[in-house]
Coordinates of C-alpha atoms in Angstrom, one line a residue:
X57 CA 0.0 0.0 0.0
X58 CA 1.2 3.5 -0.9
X59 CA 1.9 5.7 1.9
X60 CA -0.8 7.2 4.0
X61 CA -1.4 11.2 3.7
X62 CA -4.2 11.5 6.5
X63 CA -4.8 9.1 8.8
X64 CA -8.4 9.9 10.1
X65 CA -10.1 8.6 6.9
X66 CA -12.9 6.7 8.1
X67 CA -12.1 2.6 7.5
X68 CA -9.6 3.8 5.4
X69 CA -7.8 1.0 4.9
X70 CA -6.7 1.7 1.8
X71 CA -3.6 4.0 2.5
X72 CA -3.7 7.5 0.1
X73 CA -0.9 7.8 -2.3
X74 CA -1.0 11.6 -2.8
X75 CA -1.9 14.6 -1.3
X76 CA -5.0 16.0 -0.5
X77 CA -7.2 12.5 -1.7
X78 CA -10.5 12.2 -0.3
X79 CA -10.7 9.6 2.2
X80 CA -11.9 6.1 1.6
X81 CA -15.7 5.0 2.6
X82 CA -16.4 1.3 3.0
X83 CA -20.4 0.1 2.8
X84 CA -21.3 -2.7 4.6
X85 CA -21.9 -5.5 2.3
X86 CA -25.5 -7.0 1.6
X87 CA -26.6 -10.2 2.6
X88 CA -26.0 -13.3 0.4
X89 CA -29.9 -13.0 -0.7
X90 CA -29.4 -9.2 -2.5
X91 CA -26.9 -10.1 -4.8
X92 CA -28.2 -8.8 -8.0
X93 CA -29.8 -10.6 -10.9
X94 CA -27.2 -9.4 -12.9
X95 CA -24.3 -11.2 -10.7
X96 CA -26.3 -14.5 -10.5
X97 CA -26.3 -14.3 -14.2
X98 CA -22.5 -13.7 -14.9
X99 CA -22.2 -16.2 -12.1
X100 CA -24.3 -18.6 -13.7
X101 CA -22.6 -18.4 -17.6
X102 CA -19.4 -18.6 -16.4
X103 CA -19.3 -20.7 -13.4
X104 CA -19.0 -24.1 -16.0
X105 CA -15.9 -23.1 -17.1
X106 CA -14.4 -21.8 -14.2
X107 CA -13.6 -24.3 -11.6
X108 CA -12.3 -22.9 -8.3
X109 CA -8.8 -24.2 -8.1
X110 CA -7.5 -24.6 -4.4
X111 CA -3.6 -22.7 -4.6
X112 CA -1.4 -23.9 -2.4
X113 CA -1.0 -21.7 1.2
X114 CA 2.1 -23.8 2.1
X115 CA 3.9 -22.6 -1.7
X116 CA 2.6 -19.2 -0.9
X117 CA 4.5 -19.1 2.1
X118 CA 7.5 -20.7 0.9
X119 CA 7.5 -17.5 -1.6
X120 CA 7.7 -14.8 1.6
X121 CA 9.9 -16.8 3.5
X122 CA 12.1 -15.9 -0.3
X123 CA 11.1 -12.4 -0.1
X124 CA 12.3 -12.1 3.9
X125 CA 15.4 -14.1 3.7
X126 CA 16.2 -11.5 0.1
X127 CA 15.1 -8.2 3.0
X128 CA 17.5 -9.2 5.7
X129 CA 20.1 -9.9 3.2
X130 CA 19.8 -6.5 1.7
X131 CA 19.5 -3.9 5.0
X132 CA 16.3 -5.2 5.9
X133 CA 13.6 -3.9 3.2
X134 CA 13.1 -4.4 -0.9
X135 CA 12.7 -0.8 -1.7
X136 CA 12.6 1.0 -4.5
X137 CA 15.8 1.3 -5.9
X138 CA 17.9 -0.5 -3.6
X139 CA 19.3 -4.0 -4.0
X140 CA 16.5 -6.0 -2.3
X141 CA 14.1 -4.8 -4.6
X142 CA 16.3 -5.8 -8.0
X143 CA 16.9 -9.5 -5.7
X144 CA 12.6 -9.6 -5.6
X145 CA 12.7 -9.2 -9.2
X146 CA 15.2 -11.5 -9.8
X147 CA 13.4 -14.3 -7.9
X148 CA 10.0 -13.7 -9.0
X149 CA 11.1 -13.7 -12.6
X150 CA 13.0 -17.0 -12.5
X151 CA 10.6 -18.6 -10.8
X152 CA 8.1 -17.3 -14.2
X153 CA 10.5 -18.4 -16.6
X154 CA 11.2 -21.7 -15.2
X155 CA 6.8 -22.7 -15.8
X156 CA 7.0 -21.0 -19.1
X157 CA 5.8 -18.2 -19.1
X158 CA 7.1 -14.7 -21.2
X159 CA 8.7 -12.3 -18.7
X160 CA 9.7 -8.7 -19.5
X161 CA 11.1 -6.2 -17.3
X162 CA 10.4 -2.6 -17.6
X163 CA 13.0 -0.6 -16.1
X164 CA 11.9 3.4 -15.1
X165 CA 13.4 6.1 -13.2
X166 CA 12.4 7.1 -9.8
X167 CA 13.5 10.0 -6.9
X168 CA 15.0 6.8 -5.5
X169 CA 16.6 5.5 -8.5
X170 CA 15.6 2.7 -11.1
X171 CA 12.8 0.7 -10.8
X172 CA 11.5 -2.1 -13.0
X173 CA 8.2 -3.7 -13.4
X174 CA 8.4 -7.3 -14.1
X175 CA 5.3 -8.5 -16.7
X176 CA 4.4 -11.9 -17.7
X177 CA 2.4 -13.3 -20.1
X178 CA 1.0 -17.2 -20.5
X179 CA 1.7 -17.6 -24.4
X180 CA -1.5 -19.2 -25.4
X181 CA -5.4 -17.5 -25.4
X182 CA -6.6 -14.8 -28.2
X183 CA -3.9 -11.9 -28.0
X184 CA -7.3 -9.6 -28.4
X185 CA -8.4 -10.1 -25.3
X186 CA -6.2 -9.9 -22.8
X187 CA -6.9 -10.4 -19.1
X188 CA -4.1 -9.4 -15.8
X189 CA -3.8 -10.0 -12.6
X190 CA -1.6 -7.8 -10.5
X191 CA 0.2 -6.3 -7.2
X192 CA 3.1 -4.3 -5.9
X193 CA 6.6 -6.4 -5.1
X194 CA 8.1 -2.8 -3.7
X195 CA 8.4 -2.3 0.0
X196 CA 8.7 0.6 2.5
X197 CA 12.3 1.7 3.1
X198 CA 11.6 0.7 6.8
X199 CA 10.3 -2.8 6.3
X200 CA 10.5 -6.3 4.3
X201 CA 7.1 -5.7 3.3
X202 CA 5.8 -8.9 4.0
X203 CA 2.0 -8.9 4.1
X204 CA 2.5 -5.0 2.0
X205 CA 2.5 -6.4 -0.4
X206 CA 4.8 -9.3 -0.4
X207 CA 1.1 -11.2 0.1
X208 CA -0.4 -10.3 -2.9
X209 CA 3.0 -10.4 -4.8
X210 CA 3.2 -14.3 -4.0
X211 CA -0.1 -14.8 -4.4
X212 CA -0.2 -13.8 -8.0
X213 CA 3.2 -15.5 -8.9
X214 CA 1.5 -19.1 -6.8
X215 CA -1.6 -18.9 -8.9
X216 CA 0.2 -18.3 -12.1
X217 CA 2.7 -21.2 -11.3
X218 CA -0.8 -23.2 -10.6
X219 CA -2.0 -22.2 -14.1
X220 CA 1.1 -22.8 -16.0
X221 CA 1.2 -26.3 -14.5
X222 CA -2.7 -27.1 -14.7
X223 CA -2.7 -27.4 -18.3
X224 CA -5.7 -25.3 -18.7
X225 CA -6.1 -24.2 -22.1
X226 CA -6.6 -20.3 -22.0
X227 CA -9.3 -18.7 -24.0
X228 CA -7.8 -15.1 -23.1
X229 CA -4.5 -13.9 -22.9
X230 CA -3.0 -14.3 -19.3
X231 CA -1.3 -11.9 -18.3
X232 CA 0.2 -11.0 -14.6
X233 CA 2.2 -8.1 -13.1
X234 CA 4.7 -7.5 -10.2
X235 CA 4.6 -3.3 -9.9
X236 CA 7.6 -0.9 -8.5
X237 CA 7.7 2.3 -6.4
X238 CA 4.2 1.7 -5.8
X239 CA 5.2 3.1 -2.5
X240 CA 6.3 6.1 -4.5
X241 CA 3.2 6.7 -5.7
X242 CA 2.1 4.3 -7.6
X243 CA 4.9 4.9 -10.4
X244 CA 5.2 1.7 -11.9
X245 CA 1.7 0.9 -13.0
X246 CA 1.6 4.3 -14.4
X247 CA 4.6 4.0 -16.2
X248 CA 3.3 1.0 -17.9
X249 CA -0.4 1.9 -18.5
X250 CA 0.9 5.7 -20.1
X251 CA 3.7 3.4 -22.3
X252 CA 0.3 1.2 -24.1
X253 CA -0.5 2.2 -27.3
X254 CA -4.1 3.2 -27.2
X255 CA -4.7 -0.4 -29.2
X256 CA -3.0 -2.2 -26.9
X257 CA -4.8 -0.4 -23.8
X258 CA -8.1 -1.4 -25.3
X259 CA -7.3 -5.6 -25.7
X260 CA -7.2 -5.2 -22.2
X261 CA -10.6 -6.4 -20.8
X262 CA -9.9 -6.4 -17.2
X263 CA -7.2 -5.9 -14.4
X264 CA -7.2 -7.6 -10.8
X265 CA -5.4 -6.2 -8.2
X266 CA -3.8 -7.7 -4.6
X267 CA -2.6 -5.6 -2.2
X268 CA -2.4 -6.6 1.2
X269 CA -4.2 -10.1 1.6
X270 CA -2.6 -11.8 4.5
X271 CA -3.0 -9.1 7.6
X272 CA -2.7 -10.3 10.9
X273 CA -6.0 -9.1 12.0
X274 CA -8.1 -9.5 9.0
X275 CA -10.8 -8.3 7.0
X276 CA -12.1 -9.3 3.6
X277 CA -12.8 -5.9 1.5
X278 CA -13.8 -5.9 -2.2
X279 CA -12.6 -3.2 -4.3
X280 CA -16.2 -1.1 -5.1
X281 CA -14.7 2.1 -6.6
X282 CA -15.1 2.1 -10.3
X283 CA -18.5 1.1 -12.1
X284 CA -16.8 -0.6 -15.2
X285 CA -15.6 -3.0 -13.3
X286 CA -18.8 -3.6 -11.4
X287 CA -19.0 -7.9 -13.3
X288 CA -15.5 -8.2 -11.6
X289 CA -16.3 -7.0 -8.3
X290 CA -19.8 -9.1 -8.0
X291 CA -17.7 -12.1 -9.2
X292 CA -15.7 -11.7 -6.0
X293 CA -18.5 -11.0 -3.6
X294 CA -19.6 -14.4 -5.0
X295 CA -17.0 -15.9 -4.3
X296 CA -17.2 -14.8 -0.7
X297 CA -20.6 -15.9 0.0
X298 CA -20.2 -19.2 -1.4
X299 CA -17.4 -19.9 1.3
X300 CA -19.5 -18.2 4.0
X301 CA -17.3 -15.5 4.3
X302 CA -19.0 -12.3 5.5
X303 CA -17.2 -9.3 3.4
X304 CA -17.4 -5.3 2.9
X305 CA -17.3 -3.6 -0.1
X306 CA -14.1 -0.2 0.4
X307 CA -14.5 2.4 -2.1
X308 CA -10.6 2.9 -2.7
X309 CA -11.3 5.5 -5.2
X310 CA -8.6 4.4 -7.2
X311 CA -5.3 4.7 -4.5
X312 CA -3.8 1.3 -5.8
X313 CA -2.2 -0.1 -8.8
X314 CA -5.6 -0.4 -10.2
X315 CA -5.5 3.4 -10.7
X316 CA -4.1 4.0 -14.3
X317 CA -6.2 1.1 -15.3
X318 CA -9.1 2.4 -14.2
X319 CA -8.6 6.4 -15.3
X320 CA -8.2 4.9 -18.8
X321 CA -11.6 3.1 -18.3
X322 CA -10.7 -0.4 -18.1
X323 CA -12.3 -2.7 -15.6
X324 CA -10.9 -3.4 -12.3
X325 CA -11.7 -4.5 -9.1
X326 CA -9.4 -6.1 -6.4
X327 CA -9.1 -7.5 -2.6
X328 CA -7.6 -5.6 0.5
X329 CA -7.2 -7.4 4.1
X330 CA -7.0 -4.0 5.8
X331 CA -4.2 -1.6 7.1
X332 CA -3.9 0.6 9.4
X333 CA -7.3 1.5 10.5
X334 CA -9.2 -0.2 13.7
X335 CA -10.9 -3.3 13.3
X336 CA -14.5 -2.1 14.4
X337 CA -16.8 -4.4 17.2
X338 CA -19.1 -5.3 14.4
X339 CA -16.4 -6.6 12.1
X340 CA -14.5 -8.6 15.1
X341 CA -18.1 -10.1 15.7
X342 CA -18.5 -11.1 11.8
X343 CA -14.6 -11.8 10.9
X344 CA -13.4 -12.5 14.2
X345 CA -9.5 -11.1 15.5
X346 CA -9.7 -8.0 18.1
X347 CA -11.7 -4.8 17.9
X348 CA -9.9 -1.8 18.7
X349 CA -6.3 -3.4 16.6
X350 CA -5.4 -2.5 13.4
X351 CA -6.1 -4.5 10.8
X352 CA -1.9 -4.6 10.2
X353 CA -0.3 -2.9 13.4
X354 CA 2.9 -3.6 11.4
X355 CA 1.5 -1.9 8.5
X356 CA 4.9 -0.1 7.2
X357 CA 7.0 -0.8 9.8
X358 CA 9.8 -3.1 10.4
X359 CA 8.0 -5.6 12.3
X360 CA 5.8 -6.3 8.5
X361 CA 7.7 -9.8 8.3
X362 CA 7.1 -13.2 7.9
X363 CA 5.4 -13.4 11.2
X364 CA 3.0 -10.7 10.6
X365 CA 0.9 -12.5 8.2
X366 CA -2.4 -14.5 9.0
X367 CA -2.4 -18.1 7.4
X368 CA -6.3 -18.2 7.3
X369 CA -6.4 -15.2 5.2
X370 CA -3.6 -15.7 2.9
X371 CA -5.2 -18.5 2.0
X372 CA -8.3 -17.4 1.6
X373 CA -6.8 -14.6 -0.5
X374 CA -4.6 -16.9 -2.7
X375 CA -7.9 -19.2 -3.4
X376 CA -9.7 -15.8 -4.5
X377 CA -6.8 -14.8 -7.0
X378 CA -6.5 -18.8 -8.5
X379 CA -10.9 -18.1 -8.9
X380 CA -10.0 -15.3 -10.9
X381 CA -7.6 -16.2 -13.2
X382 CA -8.7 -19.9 -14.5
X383 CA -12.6 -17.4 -14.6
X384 CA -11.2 -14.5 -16.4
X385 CA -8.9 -17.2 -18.5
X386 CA -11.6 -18.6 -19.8
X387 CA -14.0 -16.2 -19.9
X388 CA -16.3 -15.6 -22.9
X389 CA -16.1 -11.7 -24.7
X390 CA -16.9 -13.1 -28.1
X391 CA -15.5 -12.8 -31.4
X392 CA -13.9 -9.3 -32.3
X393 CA -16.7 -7.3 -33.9
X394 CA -16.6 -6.6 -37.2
X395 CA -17.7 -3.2 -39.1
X396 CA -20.9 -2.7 -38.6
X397 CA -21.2 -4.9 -36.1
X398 CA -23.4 -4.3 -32.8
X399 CA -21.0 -3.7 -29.8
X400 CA -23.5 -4.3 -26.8
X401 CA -23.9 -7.7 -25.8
X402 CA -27.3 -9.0 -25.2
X403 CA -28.7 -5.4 -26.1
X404 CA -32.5 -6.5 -26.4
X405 CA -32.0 -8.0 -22.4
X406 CA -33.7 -11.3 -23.7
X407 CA -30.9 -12.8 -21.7
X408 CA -32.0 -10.8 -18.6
X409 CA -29.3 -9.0 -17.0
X410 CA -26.7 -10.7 -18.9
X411 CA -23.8 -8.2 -19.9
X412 CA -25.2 -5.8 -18.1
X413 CA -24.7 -4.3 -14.7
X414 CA -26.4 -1.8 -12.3
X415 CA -29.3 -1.4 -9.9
X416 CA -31.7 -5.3 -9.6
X417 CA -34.6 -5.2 -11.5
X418 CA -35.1 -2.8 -14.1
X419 CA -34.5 -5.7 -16.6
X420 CA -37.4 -7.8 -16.4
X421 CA -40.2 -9.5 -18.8
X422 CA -43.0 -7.9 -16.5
X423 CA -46.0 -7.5 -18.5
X424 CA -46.4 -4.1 -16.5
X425 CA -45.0 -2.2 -19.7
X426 CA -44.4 -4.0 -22.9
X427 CA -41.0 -5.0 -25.0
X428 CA -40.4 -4.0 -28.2
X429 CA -39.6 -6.7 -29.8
X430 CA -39.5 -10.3 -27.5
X431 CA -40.6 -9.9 -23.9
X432 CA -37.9 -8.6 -21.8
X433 CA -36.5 -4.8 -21.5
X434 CA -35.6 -2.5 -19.4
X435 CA -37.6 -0.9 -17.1
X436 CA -36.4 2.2 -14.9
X437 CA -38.6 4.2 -13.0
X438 CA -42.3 3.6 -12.7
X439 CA -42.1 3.3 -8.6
X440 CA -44.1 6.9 -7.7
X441 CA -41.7 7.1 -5.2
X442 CA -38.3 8.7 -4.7
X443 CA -35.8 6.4 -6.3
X444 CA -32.5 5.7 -8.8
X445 CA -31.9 3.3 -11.0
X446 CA -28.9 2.0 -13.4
X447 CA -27.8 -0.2 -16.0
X448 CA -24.7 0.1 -17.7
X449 CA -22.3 -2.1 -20.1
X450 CA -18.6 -1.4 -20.7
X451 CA -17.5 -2.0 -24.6
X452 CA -14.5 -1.0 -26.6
X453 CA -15.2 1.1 -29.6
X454 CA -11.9 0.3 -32.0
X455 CA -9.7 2.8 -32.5
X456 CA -10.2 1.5 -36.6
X457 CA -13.6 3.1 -36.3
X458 CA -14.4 6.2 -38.8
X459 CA -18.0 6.2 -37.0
X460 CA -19.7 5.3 -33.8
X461 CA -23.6 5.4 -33.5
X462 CA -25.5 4.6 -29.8
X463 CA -28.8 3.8 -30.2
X464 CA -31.6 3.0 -28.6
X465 CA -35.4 2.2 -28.3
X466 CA -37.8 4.5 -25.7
X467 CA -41.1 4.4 -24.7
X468 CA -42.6 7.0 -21.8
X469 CA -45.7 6.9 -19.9
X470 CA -46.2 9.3 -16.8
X471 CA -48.4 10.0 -14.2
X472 CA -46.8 13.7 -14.0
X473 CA -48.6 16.9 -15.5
X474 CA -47.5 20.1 -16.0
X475 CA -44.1 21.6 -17.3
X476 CA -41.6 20.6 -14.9
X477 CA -39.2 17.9 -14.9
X478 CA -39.7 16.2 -12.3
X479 CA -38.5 12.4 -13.5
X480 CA -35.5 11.9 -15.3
X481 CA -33.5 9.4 -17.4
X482 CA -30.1 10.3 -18.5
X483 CA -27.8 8.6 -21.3
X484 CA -24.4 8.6 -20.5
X485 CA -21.1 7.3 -22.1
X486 CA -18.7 6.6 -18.6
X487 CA -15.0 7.2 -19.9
X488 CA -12.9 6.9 -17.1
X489 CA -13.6 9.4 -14.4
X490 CA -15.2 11.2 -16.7
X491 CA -19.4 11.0 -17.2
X492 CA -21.1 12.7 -20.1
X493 CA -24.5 12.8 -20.5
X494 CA -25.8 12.7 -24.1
X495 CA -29.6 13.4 -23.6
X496 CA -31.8 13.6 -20.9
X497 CA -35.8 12.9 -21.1
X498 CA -38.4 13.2 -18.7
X499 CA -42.3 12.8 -17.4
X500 CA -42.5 16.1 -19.6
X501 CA -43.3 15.3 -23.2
X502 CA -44.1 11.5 -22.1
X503 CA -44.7 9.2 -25.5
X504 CA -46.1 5.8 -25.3
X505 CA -45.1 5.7 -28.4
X506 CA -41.6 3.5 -29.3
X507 CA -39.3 6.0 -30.7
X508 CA -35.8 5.7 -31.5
X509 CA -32.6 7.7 -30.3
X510 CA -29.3 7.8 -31.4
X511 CA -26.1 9.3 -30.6
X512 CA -23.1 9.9 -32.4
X513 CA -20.1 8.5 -30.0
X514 CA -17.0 8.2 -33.1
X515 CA -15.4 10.4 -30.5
X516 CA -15.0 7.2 -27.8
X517 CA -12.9 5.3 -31.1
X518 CA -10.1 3.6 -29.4
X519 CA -11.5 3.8 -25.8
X520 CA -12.9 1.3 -23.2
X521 CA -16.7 3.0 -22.5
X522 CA -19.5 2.4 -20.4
X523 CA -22.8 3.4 -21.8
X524 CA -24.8 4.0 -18.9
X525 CA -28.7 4.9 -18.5
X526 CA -29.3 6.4 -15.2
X527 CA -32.8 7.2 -13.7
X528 CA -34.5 9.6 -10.9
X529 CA -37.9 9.4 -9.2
X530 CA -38.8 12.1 -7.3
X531 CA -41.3 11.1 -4.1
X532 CA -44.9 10.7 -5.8
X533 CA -46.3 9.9 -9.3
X534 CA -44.6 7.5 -11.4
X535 CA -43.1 7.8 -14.6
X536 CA -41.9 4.6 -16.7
X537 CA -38.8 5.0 -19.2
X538 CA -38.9 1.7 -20.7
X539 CA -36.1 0.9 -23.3
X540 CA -35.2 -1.7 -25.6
X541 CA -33.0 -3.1 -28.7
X542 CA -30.3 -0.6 -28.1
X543 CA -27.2 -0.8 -30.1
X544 CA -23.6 0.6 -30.8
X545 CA -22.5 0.1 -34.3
X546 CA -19.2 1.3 -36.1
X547 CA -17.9 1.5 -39.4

């Protein structure tokens, strides 16, 4: 974790890598029986070709015991720039190279000197689509950096030994990443994201990060700060509730080596154990450990070694990262789209939620409002009582394209009168932090007649997009903004 630059951010666990970053806010997750229709549908497609492969704790161990032994050889840390960190490199790489995989090393300059990210890719799966799993092998200058982040460091490089020797056969491209002078600020993953070629930004469909997964008094936080990667994020949770393990959702707001990934608008999400912040009485009653503790009292001191690590959670977290990979591995994005070509997957919704994310329930086959064409749609608003609603897909528009047209079917019906606004549904194109609305209608000018909209987006070529449709009730009188066939098509 990068260093912390306030330290009353509430369960900020997550530790702020620059100055003047809003704090963290972790929500409380929801129990097993609100996970969304749309997460039991990705679950459901993807869970019979993704079993959940058991990594091995005892290997992940034997890695930090590596990565301790390499600190006290080299004055005690495997910081930036110093010798320990080009020995964590070294070991990691060989280790890599040895189960076949295709290592490179990036080497960049820092205020501490040169540091190198080390990248490696499985060479098998469709080079179009490629998949990464990631953490930060840096420590403090004070510390070996054992669970921060030697956890999720060894983690990664266990799972991707587990792959290599599974003899899975990869429908993606694997590829995993070992960051430096994260504790700089987050320079490494920076330095690689900014040196992609807008092509080679796009091929990537997701990227997982693991930082911090073995703290001695754990938690089990999912990653719930960027809405592109909202599939990714409810594929963990899942994962969680099917073990029985209670977890929180920590809006990290981008402060790890998911960041650049995510300004650019790729999907991420991620796993945290928990830092410096108290463990609270509720979470010692769900997760057990001591309330009133940090989650890591070692958290970037010298005492972060081998013995500060929780085996139980480790475990846990290594189990989560092997889930990941063989999912995302074989995970279906379909065939590269052609001119012409509709980018949105299931875009009528007769799949149900299927490819798309956002609030439970607007897609549905109610008869309360008719389809289109087929039976199901979407469905936002029509509550007559103060209330938001979502769905949203991410899709990559080619940077080939010389045009880009969003589309869409509406039909309105309101209980309103009058001139003023007072329901709303927006459509919006999410690129990275960035939200731009390209129309808004309303219970004013209501039509329960199907019309079609379209928008010209051939300014999103070459970007990672979510198109979004967002909806607000006010607290009386419904209005329904029903939608269907929508469509992104290039040429």
């Amino acid at each position: 974790m990068a260093i912390s630059t306030r330290s009353t951010a509430p369960l900020a666990v997550l530790a702020l890598c620059l100055a003047g970053t809003t704090s963290a806010a972790a929500t409380s997750a929801p129990a097993p029986a609100s996970v969304t229709a749309s997460v039991t549908a990705s679950v459901t497609a993807t869970a019979a070709v993704a079993a959940s492969p058991d990594i091995s704790v005892t290997n992940t161990q034997a890695h930090l015991t590596q990565l301790q032994s390499i600190a006290t050889a080299n004055g005690g840390n495997r910081g930036t720039g110093r010798p320990g960190y080009a020995a964590s490199i070294s070991y990691v790489k060989g280790k890599l190279d040895a189960a076949g995989w295709t290592t490179t090393v990036q080497s960049f300059s820092t205020s501490s000197g040169t540091s190198s990210n080390l990248v490696a890719e499985w060479p098998a799966g469709d080079a179009s689509k490629v998949v990464m799993l990631g953490g930060h092998l840096d420590s403090v200058a004070n510390g070996a950096g054992i669970n921060d982040n030697g956890s999720g460091s060894a983690g990664v490089l266990e799972a991707a030994l587990a792959y290599a020797a599974s003899g899975q056969s990869a429908k993606n491209r694997v590829r995993v990443a070992f960051w430096g002078a994260e504790e700089l600020g987050l320079l490494g993953s920076k330095h690689y994201v900014n040196s992609l070629s807008t092509a080679e930004k796009d091929r990537i469909k997701v990227y997982l990060n693991f930082d911090m997964i073995g703290s001695p008094n754990p938690g089990y936080f999912v990653y719930n700060d960027n809405p592109a990667g909202n599939t990714a994020r409810d594929e963990l949770t899942s994962w969680y509730t099917s073990k029985g393990i209670p977890w929180e959702y920590i809006d990290v707001q981008g402060r790890s080596d998911h960041a650049a990934f995510r300004s650019y608008g790729i999907s991420t999400a991620g796993i945290f154990s928990g830092a410096e912040t108290l463990k609270s009485s509720s979470q010692a009653q769900k997760w057990g450990g001591t309330a009133g503790r940090a989650f890591d009292p070692c958290y970037h001191s010298s005492c972060d070694t081998t013995s500060n690590i929780n085996v139980t959670a480790l475990d846990r977290g290594v189990d989560v990262i092997g889930h990941m990979l063989w999912l995302y591995a074989a995970k279906d994005y379909g065939t590269t789209p052609q001119p012409g070509a509709n980018l949105l997957q299931n875009p009528g919704f007769e799949s149900g939620a299927v490819s798309w994310a956002g609030t439970s329930g607007p897609i549905t086959n109610s008869t309360g409002r008719p389809a289109r064409t087929g039976t199901w749609k979407a469905w936002l608003g029509g509550n007559g009582s103060t209330s938001t609603e979502t769905i949203q897909q991410q899709v990559s528009v080619p940077a080939t394209t010389t045009s880009a047209t969003l589309s869409l079917w509406l039909r309105t019906d309101t209980a309103e009168s009058g001139s003023t606004a007072y329901d709303t549904m927006r459509v919006q194109v999410v690129d990275g932090a960035s939200t731009s609305t390209l129309a808004t209608y309303s219970n004013v000018g209501a039509n329960a007649t199907w019309t079609q909209k379209s928008f010209n987006v051939t300014a999103y070529k070459g970007r990672t997009i979510s198109v979004k449709l967002l909806m607000n009730e006010d607290s009386s009188l419904q209005t329904s903004f029903v939608v269907d066939d929508t469509s992104l098509a290039t040429s």
